[in-house]
Short mmCIF file of C-alpha atoms and ligand atoms in Angstrom, two decimals:
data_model
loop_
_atom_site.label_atom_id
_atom_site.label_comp_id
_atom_site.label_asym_id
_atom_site.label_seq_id
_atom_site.Cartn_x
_atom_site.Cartn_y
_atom_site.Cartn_z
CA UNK A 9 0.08 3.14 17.10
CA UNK A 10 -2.33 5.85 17.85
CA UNK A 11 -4.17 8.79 15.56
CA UNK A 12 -1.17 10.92 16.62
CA UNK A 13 1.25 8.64 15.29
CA UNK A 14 -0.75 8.63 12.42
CA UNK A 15 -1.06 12.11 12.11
CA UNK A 16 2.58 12.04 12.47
CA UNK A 17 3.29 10.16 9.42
CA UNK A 18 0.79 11.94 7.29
CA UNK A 19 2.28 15.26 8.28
CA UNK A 20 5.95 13.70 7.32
CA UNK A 21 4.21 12.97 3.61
CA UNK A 22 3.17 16.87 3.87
CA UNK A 23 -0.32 15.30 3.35
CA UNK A 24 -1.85 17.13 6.15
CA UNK A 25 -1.10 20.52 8.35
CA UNK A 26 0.61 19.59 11.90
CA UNK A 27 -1.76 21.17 14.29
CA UNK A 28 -5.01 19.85 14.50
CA UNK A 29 -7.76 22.91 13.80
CA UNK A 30 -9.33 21.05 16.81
CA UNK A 31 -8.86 17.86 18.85
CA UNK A 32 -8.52 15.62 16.31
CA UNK A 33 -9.79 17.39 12.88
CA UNK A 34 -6.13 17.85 10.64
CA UNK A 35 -6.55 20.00 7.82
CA UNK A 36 -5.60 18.55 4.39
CA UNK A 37 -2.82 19.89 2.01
CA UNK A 38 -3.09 20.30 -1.28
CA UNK A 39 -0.45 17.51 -1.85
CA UNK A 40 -2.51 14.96 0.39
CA UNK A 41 -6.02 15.73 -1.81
CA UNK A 42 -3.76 15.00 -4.75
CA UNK A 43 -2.84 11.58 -3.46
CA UNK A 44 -6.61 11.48 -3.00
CA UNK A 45 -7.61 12.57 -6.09
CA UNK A 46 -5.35 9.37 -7.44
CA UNK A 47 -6.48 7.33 -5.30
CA UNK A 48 -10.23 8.14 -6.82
CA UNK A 49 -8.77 7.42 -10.01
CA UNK A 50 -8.14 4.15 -9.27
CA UNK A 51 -11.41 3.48 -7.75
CA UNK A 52 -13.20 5.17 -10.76
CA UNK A 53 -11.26 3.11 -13.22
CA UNK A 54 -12.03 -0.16 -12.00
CA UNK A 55 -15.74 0.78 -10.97
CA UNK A 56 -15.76 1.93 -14.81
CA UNK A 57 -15.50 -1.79 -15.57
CA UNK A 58 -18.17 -3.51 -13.61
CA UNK A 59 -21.34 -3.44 -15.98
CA UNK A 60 -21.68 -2.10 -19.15
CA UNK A 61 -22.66 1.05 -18.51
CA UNK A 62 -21.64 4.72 -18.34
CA UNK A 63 -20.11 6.06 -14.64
CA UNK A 64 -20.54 9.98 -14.20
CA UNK A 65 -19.61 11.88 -11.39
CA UNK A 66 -21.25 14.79 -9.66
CA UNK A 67 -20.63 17.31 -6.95
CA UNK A 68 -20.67 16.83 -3.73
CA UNK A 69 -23.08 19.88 -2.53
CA UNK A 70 -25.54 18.53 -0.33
CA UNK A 71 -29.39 20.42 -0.05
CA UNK A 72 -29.72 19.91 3.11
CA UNK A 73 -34.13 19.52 2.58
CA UNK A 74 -32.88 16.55 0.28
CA UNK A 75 -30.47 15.49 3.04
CA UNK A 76 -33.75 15.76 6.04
CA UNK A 77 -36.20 14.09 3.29
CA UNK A 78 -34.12 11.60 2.83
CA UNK A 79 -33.03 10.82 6.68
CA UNK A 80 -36.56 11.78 8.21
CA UNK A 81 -37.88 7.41 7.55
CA UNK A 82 -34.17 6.09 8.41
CA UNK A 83 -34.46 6.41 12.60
CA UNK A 84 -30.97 4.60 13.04
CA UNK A 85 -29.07 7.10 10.92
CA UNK A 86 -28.84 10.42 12.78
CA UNK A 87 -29.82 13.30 11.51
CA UNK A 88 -26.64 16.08 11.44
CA UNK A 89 -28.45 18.72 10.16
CA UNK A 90 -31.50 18.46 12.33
CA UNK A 91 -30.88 21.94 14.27
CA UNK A 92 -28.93 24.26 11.53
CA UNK A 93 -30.04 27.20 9.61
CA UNK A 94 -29.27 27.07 5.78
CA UNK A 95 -29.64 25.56 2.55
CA UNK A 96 -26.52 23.61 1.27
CA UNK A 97 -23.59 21.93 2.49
CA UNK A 98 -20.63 20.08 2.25
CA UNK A 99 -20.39 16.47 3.90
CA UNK A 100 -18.44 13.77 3.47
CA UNK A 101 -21.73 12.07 3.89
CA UNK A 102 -23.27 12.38 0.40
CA UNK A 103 -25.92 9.57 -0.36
CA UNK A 104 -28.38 12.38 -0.54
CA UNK A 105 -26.28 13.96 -3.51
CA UNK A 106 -25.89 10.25 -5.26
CA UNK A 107 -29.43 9.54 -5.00
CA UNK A 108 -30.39 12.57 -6.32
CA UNK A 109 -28.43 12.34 -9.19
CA UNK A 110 -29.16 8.35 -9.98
CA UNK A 111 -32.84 9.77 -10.37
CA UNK A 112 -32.08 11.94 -13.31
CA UNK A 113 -29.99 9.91 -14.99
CA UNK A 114 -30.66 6.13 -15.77
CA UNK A 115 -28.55 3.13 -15.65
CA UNK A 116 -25.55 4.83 -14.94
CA UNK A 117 -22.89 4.27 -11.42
CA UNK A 118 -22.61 7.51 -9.94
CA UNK A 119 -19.97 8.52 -8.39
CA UNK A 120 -18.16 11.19 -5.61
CA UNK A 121 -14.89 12.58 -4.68
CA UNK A 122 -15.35 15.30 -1.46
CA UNK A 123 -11.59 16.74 -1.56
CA UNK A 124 -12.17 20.00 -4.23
CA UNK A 125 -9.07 21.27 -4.21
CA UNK A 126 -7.97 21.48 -7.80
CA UNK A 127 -12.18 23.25 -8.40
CA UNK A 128 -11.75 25.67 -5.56
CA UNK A 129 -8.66 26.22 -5.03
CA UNK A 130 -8.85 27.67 -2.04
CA UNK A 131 -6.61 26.07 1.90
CA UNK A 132 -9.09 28.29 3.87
CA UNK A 133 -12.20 26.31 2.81
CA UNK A 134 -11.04 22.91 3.39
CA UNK A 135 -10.15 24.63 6.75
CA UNK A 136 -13.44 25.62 7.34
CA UNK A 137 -15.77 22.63 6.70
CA UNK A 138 -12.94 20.19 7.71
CA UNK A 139 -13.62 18.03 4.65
CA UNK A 140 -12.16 14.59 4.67
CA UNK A 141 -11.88 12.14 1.33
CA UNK A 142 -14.83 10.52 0.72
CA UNK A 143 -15.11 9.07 -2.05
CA UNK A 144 -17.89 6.65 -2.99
CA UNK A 145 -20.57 5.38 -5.53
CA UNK A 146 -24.05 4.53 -5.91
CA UNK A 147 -25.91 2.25 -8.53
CA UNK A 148 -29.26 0.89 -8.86
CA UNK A 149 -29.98 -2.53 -9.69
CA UNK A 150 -32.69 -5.26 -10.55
CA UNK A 151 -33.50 -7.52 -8.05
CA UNK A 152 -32.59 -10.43 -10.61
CA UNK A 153 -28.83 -9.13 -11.14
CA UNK A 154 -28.73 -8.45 -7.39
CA UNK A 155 -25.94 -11.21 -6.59
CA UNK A 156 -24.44 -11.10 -9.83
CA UNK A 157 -23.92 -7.25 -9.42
CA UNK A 158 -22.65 -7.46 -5.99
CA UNK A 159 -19.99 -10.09 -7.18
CA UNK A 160 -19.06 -8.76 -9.70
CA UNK A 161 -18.54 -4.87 -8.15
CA UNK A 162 -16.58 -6.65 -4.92
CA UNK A 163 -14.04 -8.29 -7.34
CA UNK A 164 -12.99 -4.87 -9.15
CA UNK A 165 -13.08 -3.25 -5.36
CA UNK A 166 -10.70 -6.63 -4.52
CA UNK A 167 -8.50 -5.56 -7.48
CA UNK A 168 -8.68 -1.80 -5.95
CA UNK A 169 -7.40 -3.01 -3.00
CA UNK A 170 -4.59 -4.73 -4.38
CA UNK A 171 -3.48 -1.86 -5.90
CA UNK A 172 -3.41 0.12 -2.50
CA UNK A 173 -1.80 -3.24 -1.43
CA UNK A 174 -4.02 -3.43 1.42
CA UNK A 175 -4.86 -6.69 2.68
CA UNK A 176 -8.69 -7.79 3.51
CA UNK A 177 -11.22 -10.16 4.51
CA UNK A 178 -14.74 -9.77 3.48
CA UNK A 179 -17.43 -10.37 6.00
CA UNK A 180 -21.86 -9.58 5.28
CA UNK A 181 -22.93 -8.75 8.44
CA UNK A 182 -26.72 -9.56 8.85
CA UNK A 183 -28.09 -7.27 12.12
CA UNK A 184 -28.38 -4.25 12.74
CA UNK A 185 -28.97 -0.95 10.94
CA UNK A 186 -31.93 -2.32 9.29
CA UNK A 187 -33.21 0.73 8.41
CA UNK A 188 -30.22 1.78 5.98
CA UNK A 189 -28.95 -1.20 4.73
CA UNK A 190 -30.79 -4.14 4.09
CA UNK A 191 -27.70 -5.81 3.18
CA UNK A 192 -23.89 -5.00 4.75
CA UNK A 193 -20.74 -6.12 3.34
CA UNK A 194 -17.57 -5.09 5.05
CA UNK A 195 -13.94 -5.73 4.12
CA UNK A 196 -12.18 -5.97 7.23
CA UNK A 197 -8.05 -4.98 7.47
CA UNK A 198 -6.29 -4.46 11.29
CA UNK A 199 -6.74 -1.71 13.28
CA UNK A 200 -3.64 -2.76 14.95
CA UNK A 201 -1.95 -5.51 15.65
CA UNK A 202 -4.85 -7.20 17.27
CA UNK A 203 -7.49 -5.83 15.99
CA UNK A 204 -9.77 -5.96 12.59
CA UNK A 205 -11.85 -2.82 11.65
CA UNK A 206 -13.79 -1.76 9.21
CA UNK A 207 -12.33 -0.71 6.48
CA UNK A 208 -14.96 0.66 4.13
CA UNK A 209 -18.63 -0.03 3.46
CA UNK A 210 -20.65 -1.87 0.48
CA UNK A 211 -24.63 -1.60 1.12
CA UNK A 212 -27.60 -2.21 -0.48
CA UNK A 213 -29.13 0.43 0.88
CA UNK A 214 -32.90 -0.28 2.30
CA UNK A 215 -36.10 -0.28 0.64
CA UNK A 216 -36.77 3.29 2.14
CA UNK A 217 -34.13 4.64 -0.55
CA UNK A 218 -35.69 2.60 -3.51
CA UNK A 219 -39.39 4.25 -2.67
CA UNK A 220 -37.51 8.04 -2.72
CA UNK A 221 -36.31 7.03 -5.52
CA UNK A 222 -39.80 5.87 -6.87
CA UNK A 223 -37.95 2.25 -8.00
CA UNK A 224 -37.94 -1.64 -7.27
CA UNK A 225 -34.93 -1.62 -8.12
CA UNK A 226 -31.99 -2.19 -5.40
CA UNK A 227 -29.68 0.42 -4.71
CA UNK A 228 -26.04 -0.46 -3.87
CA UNK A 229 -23.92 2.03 -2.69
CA UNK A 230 -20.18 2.00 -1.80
CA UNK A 231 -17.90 4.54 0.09
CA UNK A 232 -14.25 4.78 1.59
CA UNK A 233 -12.94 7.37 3.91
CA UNK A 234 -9.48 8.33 5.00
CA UNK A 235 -9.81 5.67 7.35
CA UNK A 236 -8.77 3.77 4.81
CA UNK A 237 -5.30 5.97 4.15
CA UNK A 238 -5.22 5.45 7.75
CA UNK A 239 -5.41 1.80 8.05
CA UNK A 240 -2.31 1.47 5.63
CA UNK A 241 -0.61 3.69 7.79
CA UNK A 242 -1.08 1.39 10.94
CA UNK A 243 0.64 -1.33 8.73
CA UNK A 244 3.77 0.26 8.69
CA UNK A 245 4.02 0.80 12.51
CA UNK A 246 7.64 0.62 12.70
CA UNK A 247 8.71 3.57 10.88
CA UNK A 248 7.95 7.52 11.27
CA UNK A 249 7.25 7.55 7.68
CA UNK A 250 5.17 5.72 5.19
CA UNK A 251 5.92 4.72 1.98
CA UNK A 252 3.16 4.40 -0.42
CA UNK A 253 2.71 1.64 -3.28
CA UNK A 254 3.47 2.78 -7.04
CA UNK A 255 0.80 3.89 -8.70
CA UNK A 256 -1.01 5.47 -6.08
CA UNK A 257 1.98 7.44 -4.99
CA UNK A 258 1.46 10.91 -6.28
CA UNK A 259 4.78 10.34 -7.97
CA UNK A 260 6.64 7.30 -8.06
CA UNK A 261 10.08 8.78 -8.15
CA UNK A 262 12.10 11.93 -6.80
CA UNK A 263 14.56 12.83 -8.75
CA UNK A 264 16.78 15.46 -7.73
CA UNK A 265 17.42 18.30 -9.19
CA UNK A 266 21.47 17.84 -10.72
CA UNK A 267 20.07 14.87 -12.87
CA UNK A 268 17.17 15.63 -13.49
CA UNK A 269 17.97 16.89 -17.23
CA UNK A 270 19.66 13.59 -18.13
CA UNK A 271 16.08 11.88 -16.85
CA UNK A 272 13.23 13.73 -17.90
CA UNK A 273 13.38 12.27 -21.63
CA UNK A 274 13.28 8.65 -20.08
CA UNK A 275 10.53 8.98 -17.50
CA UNK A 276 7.22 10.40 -17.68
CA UNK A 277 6.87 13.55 -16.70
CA UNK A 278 3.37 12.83 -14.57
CA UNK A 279 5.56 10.10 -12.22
CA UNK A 280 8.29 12.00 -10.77
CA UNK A 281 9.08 14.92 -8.86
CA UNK A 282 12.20 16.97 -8.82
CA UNK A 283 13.83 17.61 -5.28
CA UNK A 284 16.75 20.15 -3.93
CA UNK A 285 19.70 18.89 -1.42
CA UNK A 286 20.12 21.09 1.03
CA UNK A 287 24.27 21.41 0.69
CA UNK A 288 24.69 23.98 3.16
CA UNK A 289 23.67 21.75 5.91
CA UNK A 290 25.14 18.47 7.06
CA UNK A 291 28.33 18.19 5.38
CA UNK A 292 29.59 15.29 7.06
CA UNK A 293 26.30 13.74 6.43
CA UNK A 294 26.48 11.06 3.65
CA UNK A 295 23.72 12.28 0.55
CA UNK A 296 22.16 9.26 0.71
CA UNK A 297 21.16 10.17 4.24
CA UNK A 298 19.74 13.26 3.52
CA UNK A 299 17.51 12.32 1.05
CA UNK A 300 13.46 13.45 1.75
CA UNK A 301 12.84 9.94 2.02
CA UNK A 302 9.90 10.71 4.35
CA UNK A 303 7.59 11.78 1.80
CA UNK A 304 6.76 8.23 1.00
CA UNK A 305 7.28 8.31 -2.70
CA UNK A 306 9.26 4.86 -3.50
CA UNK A 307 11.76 5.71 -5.39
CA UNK A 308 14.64 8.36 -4.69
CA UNK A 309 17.17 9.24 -7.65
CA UNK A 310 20.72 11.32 -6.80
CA UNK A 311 24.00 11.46 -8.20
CA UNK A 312 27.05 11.01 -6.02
CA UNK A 313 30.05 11.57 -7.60
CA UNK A 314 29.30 11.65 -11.33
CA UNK A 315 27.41 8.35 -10.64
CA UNK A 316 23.73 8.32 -10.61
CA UNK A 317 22.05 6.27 -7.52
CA UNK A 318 18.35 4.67 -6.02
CA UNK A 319 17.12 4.40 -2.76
CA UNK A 320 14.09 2.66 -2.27
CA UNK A 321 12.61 4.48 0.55
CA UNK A 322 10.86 1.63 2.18
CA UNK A 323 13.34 -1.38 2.37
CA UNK A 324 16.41 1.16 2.64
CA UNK A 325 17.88 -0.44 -0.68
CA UNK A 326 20.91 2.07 -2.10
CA UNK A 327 22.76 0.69 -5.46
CA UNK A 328 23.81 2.37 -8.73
CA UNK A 329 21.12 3.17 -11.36
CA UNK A 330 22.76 1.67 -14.73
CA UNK A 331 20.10 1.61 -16.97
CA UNK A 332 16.79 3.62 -17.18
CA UNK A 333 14.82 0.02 -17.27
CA UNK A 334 15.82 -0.84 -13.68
CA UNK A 335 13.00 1.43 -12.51
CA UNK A 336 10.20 -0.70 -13.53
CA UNK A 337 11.65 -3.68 -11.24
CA UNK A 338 12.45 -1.41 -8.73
CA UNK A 339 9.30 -0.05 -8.35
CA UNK A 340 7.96 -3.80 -8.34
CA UNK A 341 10.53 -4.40 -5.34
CA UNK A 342 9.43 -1.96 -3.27
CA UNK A 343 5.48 -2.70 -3.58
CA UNK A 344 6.35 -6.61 -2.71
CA UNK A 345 8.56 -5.47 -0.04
CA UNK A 346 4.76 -3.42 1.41
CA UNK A 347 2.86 -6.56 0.36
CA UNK A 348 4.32 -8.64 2.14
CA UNK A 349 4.58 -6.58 5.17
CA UNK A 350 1.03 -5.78 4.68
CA UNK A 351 0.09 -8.99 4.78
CA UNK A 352 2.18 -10.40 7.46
CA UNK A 353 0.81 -7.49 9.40
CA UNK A 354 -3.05 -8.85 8.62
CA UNK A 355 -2.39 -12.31 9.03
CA UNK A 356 -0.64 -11.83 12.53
CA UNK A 357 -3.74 -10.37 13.50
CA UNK A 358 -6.26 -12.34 11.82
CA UNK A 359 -4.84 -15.06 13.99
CA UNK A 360 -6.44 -13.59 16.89
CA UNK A 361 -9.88 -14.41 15.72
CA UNK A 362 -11.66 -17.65 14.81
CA UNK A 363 -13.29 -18.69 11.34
CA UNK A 364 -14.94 -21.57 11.68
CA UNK A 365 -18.73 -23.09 10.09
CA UNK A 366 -21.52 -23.03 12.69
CA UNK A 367 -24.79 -23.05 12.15
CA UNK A 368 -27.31 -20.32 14.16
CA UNK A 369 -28.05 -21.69 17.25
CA UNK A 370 -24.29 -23.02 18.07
CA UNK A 371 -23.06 -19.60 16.84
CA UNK A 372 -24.71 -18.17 19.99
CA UNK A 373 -22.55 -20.40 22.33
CA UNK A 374 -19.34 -20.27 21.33
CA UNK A 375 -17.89 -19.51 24.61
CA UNK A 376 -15.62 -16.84 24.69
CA UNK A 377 -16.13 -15.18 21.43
CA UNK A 378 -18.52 -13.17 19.42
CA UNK A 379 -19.64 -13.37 16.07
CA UNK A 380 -18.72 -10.51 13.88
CA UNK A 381 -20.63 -12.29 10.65
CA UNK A 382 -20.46 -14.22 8.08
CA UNK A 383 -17.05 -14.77 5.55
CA UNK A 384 -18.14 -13.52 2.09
CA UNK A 385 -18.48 -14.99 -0.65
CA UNK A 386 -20.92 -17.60 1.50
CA UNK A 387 -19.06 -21.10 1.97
CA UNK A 388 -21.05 -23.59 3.40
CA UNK A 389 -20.70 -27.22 5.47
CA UNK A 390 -21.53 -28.90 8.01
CA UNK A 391 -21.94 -27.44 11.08
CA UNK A 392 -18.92 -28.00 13.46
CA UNK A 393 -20.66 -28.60 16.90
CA UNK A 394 -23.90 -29.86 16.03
CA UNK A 395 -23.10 -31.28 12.29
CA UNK A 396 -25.62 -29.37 10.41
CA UNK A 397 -25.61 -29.02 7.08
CA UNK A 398 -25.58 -26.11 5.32
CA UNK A 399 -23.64 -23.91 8.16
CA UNK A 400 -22.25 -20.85 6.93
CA UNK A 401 -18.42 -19.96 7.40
CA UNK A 402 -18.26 -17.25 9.85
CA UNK A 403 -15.68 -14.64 11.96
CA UNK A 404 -15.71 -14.88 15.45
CA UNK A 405 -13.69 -12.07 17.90
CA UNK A 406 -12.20 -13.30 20.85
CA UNK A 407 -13.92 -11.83 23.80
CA UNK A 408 -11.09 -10.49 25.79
CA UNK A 409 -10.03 -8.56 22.51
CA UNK A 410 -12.72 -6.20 22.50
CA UNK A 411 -12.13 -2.73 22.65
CA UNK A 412 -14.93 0.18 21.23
CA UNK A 413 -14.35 -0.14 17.31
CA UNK A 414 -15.19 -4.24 17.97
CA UNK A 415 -18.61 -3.00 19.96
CA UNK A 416 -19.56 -1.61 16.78
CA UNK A 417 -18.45 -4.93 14.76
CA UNK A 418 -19.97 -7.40 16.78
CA UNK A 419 -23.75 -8.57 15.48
CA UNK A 420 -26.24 -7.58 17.62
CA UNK A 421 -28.60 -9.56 19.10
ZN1 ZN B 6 -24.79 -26.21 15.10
#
């Protein structure tokens, strides 16, 4: 599975254009910020729950003087506006833009979406900065609730994930990048079937940020990319198409069109879309075959011969519709039917690595791997070479396994 496989399958879900604008920058649709948008929705609803608090969003124009100011004291992050000539911008990198707006407003989570579609309107400027979802959130914390905080945000981004039905594994990785993060937690999920990648980031970002921010408190900050879109692509290698879990779905149905009026008093109008058959083509092709299954949505509706019928798009599942109730558990088949592919997918791969408690010094001499970090939550015991106690639970990468996204993975010493 490679990006253009990828790009493949996200073109089949109309989510991005075909071509590339350039080697390897696609161009967003409006139906692919949509799924997005939901997507944020689901982030911003849990992240809604994890203190008592207010979240509020803001925009995601970057000044690019706030950007340098804030960049100039962090020497390990590089500095992408160090050579251009004007005064705002739009990035998917945007701690500048959440920092800024944590200062004027107290004790609240900001929070981000890049894809501004539905404000703007307007193909031609997603074309021409190439924006990509990012969506992410800052807070700021006391030191005291530090833990506590952390805990409790990584259990509603757990939750998060489950909805996206994306499996994980939590690691804190603790060298390297010192100068943003004082603290890294990763949730790992397969970059294929061998390999575990980052999947998105949770920092608490360095003390540089908390002095711009004239604080003592800690700032934690959170972000996803498509990468992650991406990564549940890879899961479902062995189809042209993905199929995406309810819920996130922009739609959870199709419907098409010649039953449509005998539905749309039974399901909500915000979960389903209405499709056309194309009759003039394919005649001796069976309907159920020519159903725009690629689209991902997971649940197709048609009639064949006064009868009305489901496909689920991802296990291939075709039976009669007979009461309007037999969506719910349909919908519920298809996401276990992902889940557990998901997770088969994960686990095949997470058997290529090693967890296993050792302590610093025999961490360094496992032969033939390298230690990614440390499994999150902490679990402690006894250390397995030497018997120390108090040995942390760690990740190790087998060494012939490494390819370029590992490089960046692996603690450095
Ligand atoms: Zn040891």
């Amino acid at each position: 599975m490679n990006n253009f496989d990828i790009a493949h399958k996200l073109n089949n879900a109309k989510f991005i254009f075909r071509e590339p604008i350039m080697s390897g920058h696609y161009v967003w649709r409006s139906s692919g910020i949509n799924f997005v948008n939901n997507i944020y929705k689901i982030l911003y609803n849990e992240i809604s729950l994890v203190r008592n608090t207010k979240t509020i969003q803001c925009g995601s124009i970057v000044k690019i003087d706030n950007y340098i100011n804030l960049y100039k004291e962090v020497s390990d992050y590089k500095n992408v506006f160090a050579s251009v000539n004007f005064n705002y911008a739009i990035r998917p990198e945007n701690t500048s833009v959440l920092l800024k707006a944590l200062h004027e407003n107290k004790d609240v989570i900001v929070m981000i979406n890049t894809p501004l579609y539905r404000q703007f309107q307007s193909k031609a400027f997603l074309v021409d900065q190439r924006i990509w979802p990012a969506p992410s959130f800052c807070l700021s914390v006391n030191k005291r609730l530090l833990i506590h905080t952390i805990d409790d945000i990584m259990s509603h981004l757990n939750l998060f994930f489950d909805k996206m039905l994306l499996p994980y594994l939590w690691i804190e990785q603790k060298k390297g990048f010192k100068n943003f993060a004082e603290r890294m937690f990763l949730p790992l999920m397969p970059e294929n079937s061998k390999v575990l990648t980052i999947a998105s980031t949770l920092y608490v970002l360095s003390g540089v940020f908390s002095k711009k921010l004239s604080t003592d408190e800690k700032i934690i900050q959170y972000g996803f990319s498509e990468r992650l879109i991406y990564l549940y692509c890879v899961m479902q290698e062995n189809k042209p198409y993905v199929v995406w879990p309810s819920g996130v779905a922009t739609f959870d149905i199709l419907i098409s069109e010649d039953i449509e009026e005998h539905m749309n008093s039974y399901i909500e109008k915000t979960r389903y879309k209405v499709f056309k058959l194309n009759k003039t083509i394919n005649k001796n092709t069976r309907i159920e075959d020519q159903l725009p299954i690629k689209e991902g949505y997971p649940i197709i509706l048609f009639r064949n011969n006064n009868e009305i019928f489901y496909k689920l798009a991802f296990t291939g599942e075709i039976g009669k519709l007979t009461s309007i109730e037999m969506i719910k558990d349909l919908l519920q088949k298809s996401d276990s039917a992902i889940l557990i592919n998901n997770q088969t997918y994960f686990n095949e791969c997470l058997s290529e690595y090693k967890v296993e408690f050792l302590c610093e010094k025999c961490e360094n001499s496992l032969e033939g791997f390298a230690s990614l970090g440390n499994c999150y939550p902490e679990i402690f015991s006894n250390c397995k070479r030497c018997g120390m106690k108090n040995s942390l639970k760690k990740l190790f990468l087998p060494s012939n396994t490494r390819s370029s996204i590992n490089e960046k993975l692996i603690n450095k010493k």
